PDB file of C-alpha atoms in Angstrom:
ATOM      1  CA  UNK A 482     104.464  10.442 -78.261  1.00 68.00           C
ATOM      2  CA  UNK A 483     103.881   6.640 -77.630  1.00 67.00           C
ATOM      3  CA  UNK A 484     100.639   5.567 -79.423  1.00 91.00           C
ATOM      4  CA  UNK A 485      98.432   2.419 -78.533  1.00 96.00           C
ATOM      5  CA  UNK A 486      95.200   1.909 -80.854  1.00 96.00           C
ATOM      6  CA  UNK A 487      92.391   0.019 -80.989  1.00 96.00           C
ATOM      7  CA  UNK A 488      90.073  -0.645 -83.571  1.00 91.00           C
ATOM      8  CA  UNK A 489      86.777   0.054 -81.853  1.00 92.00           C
ATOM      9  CA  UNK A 490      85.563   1.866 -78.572  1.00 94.00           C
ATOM     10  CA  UNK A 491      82.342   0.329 -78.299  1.00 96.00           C
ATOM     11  CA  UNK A 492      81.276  -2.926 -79.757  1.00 97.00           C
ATOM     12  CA  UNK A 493      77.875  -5.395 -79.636  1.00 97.00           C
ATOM     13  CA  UNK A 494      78.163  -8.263 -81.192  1.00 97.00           C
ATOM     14  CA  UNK A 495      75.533 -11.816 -80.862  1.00 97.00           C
ATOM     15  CA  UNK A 496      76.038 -14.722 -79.771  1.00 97.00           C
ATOM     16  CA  UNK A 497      78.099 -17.459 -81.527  1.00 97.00           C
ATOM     17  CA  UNK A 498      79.868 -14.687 -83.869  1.00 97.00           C
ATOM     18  CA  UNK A 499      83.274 -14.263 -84.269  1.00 97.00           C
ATOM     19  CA  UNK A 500      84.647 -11.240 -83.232  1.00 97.00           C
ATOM     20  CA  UNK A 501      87.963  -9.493 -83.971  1.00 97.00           C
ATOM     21  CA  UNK A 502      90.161  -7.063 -82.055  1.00 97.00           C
ATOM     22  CA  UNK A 503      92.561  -4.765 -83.095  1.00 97.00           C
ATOM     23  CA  UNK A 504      95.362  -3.341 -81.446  1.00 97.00           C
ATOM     24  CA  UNK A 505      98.416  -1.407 -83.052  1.00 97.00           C
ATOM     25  CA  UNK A 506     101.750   0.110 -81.356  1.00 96.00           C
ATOM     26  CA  UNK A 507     103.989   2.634 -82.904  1.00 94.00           C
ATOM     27  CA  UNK A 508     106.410   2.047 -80.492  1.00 90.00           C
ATOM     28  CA  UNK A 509     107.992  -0.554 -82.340  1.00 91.00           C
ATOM     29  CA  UNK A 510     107.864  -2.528 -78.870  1.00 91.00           C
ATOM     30  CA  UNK A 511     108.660  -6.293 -78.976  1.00 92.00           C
ATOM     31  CA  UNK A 512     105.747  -7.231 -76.297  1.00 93.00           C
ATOM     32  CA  UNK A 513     102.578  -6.738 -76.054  1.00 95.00           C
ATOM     33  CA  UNK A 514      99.076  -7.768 -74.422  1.00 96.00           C
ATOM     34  CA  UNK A 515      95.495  -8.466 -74.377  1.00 97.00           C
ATOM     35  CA  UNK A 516      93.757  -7.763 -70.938  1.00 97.00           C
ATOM     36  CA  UNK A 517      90.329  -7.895 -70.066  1.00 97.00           C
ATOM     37  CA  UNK A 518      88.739  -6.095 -67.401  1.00 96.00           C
ATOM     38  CA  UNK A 519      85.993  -6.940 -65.200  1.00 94.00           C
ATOM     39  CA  UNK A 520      84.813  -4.809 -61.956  1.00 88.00           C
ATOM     40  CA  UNK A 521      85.866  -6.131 -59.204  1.00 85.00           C
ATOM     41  CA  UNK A 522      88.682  -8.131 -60.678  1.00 88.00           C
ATOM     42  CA  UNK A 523      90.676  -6.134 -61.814  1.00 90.00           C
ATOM     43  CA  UNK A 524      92.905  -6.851 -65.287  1.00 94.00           C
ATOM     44  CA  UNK A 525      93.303 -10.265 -66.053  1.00 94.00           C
ATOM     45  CA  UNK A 526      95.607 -11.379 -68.642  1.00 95.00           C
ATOM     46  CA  UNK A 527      94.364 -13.112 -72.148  1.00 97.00           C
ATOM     47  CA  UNK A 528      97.745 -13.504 -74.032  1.00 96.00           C
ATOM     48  CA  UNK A 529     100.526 -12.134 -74.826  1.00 95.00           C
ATOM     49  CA  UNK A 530     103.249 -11.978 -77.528  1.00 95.00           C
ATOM     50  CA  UNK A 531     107.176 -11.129 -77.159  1.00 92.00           C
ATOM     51  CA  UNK A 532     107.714 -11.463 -80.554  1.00 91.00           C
ATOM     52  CA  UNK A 533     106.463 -11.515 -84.429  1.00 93.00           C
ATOM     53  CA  UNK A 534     104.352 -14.684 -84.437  1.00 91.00           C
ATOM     54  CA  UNK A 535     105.174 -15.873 -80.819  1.00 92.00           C
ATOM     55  CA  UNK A 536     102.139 -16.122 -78.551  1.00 94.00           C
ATOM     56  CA  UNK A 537     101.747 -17.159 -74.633  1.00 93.00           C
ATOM     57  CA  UNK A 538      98.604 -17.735 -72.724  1.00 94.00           C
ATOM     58  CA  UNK A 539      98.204 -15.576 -69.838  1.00 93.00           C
ATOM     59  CA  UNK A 540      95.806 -16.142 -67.035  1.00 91.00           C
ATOM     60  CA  UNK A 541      92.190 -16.559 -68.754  1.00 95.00           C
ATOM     61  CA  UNK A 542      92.989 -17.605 -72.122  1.00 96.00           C
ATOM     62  CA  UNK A 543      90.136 -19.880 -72.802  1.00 96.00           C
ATOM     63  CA  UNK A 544      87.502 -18.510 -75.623  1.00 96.00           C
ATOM     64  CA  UNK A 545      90.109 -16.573 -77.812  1.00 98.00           C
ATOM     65  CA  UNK A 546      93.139 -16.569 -79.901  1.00 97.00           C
ATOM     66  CA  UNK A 547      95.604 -14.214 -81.165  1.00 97.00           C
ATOM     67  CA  UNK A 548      97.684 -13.340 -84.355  1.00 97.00           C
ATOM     68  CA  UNK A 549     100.473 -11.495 -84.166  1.00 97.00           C
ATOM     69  CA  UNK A 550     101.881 -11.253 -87.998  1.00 95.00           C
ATOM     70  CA  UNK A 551     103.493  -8.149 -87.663  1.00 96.00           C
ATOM     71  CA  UNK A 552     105.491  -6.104 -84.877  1.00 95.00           C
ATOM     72  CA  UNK A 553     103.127  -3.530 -84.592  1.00 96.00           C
ATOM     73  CA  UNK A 554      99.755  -5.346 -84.688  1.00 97.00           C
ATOM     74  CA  UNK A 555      98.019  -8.087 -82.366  1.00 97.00           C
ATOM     75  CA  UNK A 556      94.857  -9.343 -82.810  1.00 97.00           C
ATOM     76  CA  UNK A 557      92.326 -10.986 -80.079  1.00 98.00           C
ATOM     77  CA  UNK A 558      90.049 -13.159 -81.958  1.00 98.00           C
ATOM     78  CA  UNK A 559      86.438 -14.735 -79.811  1.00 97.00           C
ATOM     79  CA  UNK A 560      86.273 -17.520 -82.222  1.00 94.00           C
ATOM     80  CA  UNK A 561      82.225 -17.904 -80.896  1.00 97.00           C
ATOM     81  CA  UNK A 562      81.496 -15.013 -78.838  1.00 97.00           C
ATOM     82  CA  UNK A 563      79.629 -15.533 -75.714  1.00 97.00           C
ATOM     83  CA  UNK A 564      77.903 -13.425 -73.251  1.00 97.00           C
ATOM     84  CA  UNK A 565      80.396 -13.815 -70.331  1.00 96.00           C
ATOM     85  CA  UNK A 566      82.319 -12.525 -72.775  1.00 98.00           C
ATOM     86  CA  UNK A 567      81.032  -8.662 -72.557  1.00 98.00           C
ATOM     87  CA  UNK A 568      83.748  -6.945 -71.070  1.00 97.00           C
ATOM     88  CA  UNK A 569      85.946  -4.137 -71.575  1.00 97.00           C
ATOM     89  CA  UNK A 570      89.150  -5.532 -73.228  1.00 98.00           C
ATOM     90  CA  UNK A 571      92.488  -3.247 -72.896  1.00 98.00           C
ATOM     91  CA  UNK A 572      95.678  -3.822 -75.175  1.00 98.00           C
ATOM     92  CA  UNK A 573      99.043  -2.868 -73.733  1.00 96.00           C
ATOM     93  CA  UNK A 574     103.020  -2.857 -75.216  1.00 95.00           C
ATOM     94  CA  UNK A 575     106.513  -2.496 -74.122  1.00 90.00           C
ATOM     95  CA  UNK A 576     109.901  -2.653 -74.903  1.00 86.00           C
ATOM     96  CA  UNK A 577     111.655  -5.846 -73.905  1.00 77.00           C
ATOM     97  CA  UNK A 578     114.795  -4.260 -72.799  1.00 71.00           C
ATOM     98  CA  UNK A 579     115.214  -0.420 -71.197  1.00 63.00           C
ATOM     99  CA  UNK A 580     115.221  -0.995 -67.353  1.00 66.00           C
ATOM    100  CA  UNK A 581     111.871   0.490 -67.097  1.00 69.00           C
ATOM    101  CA  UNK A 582     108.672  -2.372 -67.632  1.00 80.00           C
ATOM    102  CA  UNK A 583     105.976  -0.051 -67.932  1.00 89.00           C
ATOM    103  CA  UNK A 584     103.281  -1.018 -69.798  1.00 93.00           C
ATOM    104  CA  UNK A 585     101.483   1.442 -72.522  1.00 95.00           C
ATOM    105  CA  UNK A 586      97.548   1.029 -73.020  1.00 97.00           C
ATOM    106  CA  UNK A 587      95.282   1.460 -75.409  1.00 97.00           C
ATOM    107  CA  UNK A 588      91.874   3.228 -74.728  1.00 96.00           C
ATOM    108  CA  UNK A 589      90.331  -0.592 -74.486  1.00 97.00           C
ATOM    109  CA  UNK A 590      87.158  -1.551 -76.442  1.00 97.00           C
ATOM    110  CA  UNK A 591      84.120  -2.309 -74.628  1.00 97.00           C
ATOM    111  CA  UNK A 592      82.525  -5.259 -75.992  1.00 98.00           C
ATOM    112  CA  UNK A 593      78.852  -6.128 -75.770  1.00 98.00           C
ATOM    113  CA  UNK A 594      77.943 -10.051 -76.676  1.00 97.00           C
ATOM    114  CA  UNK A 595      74.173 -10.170 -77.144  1.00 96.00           C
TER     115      UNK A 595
ATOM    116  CA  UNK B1014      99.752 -18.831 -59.720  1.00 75.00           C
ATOM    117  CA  UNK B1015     100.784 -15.500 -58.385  1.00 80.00           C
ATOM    118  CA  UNK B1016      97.993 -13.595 -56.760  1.00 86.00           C
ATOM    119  CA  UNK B1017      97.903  -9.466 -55.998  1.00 91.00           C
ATOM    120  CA  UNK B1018      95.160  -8.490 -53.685  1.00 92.00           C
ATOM    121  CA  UNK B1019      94.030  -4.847 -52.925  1.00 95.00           C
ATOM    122  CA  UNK B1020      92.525  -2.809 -50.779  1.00 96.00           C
ATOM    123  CA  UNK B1021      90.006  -1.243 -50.395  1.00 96.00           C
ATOM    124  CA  UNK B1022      87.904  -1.542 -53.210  1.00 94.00           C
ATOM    125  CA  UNK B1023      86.262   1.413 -52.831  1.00 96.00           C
ATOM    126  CA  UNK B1024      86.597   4.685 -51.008  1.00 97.00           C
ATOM    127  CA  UNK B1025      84.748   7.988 -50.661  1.00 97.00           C
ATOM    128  CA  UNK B1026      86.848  11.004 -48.972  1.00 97.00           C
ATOM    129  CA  UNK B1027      85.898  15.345 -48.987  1.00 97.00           C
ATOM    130  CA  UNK B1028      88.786  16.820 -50.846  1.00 97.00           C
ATOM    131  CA  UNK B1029      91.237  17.363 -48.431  1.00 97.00           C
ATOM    132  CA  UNK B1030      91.634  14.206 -46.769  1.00 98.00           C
ATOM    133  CA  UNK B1031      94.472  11.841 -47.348  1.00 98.00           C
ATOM    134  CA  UNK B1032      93.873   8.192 -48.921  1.00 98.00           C
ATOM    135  CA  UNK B1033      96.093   5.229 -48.728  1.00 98.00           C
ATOM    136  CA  UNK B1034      95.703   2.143 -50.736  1.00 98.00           C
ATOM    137  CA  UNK B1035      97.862  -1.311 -50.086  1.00 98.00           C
ATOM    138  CA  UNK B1036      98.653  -4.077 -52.307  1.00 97.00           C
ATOM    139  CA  UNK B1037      99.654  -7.207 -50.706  1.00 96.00           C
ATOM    140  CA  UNK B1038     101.510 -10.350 -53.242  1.00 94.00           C
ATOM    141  CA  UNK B1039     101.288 -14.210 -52.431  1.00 92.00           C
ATOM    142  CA  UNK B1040     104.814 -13.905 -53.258  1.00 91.00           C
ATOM    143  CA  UNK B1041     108.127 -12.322 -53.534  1.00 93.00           C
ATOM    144  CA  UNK B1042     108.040  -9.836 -56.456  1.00 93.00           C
ATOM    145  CA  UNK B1043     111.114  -8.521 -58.141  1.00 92.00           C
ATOM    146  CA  UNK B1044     109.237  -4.993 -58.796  1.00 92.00           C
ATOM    147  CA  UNK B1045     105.855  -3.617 -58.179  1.00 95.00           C
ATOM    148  CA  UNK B1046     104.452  -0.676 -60.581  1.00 96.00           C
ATOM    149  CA  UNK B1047     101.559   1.560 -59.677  1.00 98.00           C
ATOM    150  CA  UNK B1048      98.943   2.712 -62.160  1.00 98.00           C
ATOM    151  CA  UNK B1049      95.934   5.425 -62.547  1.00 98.00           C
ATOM    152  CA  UNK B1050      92.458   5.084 -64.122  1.00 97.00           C
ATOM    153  CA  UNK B1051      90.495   7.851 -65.238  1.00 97.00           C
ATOM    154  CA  UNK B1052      86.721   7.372 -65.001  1.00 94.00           C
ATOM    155  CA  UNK B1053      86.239   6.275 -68.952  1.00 92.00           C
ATOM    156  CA  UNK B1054      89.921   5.923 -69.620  1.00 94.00           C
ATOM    157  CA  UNK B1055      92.908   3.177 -69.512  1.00 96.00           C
ATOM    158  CA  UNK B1056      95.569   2.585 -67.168  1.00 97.00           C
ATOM    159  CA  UNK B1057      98.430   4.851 -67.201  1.00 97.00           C
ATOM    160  CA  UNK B1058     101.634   4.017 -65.525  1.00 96.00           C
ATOM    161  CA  UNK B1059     102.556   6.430 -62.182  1.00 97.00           C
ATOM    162  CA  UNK B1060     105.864   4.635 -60.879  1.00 96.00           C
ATOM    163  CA  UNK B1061     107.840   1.588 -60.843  1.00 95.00           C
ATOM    164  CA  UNK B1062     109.082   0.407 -57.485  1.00 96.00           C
ATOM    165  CA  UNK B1063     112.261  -2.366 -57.505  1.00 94.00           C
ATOM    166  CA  UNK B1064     114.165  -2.165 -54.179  1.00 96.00           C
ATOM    167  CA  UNK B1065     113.343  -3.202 -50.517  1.00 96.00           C
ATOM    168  CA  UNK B1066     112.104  -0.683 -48.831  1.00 97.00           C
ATOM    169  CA  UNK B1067     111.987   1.700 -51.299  1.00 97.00           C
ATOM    170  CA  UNK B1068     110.005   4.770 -51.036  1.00 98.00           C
ATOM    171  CA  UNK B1069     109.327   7.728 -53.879  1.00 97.00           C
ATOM    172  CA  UNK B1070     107.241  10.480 -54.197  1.00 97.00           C
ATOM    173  CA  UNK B1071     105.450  12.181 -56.628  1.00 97.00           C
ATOM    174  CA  UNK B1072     104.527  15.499 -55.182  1.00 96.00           C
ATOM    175  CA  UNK B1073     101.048  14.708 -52.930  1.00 98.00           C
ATOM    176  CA  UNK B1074     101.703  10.629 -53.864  1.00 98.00           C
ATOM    177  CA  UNK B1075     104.166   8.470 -51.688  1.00 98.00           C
ATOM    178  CA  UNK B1076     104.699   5.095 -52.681  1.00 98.00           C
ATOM    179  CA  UNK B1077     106.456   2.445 -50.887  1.00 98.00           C
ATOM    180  CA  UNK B1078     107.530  -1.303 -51.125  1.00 98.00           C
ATOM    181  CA  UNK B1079     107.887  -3.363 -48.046  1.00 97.00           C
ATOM    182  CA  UNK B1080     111.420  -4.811 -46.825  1.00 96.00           C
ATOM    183  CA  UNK B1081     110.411  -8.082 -48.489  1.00 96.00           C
ATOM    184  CA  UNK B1082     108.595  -7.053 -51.331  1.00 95.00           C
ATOM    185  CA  UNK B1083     105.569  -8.671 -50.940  1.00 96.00           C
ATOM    186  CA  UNK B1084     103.523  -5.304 -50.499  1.00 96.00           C
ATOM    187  CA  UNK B1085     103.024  -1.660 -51.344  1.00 98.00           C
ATOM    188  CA  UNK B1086     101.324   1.201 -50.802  1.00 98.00           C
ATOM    189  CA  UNK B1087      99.968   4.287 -52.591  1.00 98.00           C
ATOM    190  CA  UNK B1088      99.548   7.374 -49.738  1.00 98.00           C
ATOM    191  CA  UNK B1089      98.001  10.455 -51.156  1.00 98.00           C
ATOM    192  CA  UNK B1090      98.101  13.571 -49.024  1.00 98.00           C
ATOM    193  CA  UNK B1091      95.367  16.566 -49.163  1.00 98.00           C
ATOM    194  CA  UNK B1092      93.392  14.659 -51.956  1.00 98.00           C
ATOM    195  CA  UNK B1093      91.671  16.755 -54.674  1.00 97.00           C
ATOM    196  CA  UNK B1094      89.564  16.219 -57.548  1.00 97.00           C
ATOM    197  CA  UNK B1095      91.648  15.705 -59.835  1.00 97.00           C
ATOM    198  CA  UNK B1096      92.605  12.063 -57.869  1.00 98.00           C
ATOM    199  CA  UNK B1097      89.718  10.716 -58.716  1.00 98.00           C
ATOM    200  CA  UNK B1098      90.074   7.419 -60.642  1.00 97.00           C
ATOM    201  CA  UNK B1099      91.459   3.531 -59.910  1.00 97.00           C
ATOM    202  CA  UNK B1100      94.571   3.029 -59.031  1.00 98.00           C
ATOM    203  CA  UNK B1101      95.630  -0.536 -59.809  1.00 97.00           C
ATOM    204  CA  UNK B1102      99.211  -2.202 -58.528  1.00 97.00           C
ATOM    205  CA  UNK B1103     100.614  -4.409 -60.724  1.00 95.00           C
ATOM    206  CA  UNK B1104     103.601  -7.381 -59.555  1.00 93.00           C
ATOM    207  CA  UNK B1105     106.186  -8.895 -61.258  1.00 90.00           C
ATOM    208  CA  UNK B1106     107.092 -12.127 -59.803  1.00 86.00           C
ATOM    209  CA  UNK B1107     111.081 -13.078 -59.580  1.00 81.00           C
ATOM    210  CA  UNK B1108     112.193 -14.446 -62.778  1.00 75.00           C
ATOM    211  CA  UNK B1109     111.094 -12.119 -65.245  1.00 65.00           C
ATOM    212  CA  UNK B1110     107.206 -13.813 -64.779  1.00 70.00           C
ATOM    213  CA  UNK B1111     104.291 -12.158 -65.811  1.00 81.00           C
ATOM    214  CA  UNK B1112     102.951  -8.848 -64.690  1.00 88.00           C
ATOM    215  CA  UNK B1113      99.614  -9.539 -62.482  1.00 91.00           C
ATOM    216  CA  UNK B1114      97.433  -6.871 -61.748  1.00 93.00           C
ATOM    217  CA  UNK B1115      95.765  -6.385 -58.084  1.00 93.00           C
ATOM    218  CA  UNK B1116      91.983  -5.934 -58.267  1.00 92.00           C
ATOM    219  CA  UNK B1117      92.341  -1.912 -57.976  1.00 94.00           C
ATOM    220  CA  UNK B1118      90.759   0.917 -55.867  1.00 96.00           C
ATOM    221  CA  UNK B1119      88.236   3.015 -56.819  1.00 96.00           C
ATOM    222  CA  UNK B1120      88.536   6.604 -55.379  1.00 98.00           C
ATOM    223  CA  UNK B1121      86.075   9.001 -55.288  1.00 97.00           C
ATOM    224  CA  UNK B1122      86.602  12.664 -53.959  1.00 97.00           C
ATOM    225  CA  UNK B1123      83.690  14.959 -53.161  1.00 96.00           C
ATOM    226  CA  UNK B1124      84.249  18.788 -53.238  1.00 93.00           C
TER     227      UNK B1124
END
């Protein structure tokens, strides 16, 4: 069964810290993403990776980073967490090639910045 | 950029009743996928829609993609409980771009 993972369901972090996410497929999927989600806006895109070590910025990228070292793992890093920051942040994978372009989430981490 | 608008936001129906959501794209898109939110869970993928016109069903749920695949819907017939959740759209633009997310509707279903 396809498996998405985060580190953390719920975390509250203060101001200025930096803050790392966790996300792990065992898919062995070539792409995946970092989403946040806000109500009312819907999912907005953070970054994304089609490869070991390749990044792209997506739609909001300001604030964070990513690492992607290995296949399996990407990381959102807040290098100085802020409070408009607090959101619920959802990682995602999927196969570059298949014909179908779903996209597999995690169960997200809601993130507190104090 | 490439925008994917929803609506409604919200809606409230007694079980029963059907509910039809529409997703509308500031451009062409080369397929549209539909997704459902459980209250406290993460999206998971319905259905992927890629042709003009295209219309599929999923027992109560008919989806659709308009002849210039710019928009969609999501019709559920006879809703129950069990619908209860967000269902977000989700575009890709032509060119293998990246997948944007409409702003989702929320439904609620009361017994």
């Amino acid at each position: 069964d396809v498996k998405v993972t985060q580190s953390s369901r719920y975390l509250v972090k203060r101001t200025g810290e930096k803050v790392f996410l966790e996300c792990v497929q065992d898919m062995d999927h070539e792409n995946m993403f970092w989403y946040r989600q806000d109500p009312g806006l819907g999912l907005r895109l953070i970054y994304f990776s089609y490869d070991v070590k390749m990044k792209e910025k997506g739609d909001i990228p300001e604030g964070y980073s990513v690492s992607r070292e290995k296949k399996e793992r990407f990381s959102l890093i807040l290098e100085s967490a802020s409070t408009n920051q607090t959101s619920m942040y959802l990682c995602a994978s999927n196969p570059s090639s298949g014909g179908r372009d779903e996209q597999f989430f995690g169960p997200g981490t809601r993130l507190t910045v104090l | 950029g490439q925008q994917v608008m929803q609506i409604p936001q919200y809606q409230h129906v007694q079980e029963g009743e059907d509910f039809t959501t529409y997703c509308n794209s500031s451009t062409t898109l080369s397929n549209i996928q539909w997704y459902k939110q459980r209250p406290g869970g993460h999206p998971v993928f319905l259905i992927q829609l890629v042709k003009s016109g295209e219309v599929k069903k999923q027992k109560r749920l008919t989806f659709q993609f308009g002849e210039a695949k710019k928009n969609s819907s999501l019709h559920i017939t006879a809703t129950q409980t069990t619908d209860v959740g967000t269902y977000f759209c989700a575009g890709r633009g032509v060119g293998f771009q990246k997948l944007v997310f409409g702003t989702g509707t929320r439904l609620l279903v009361s017994p």
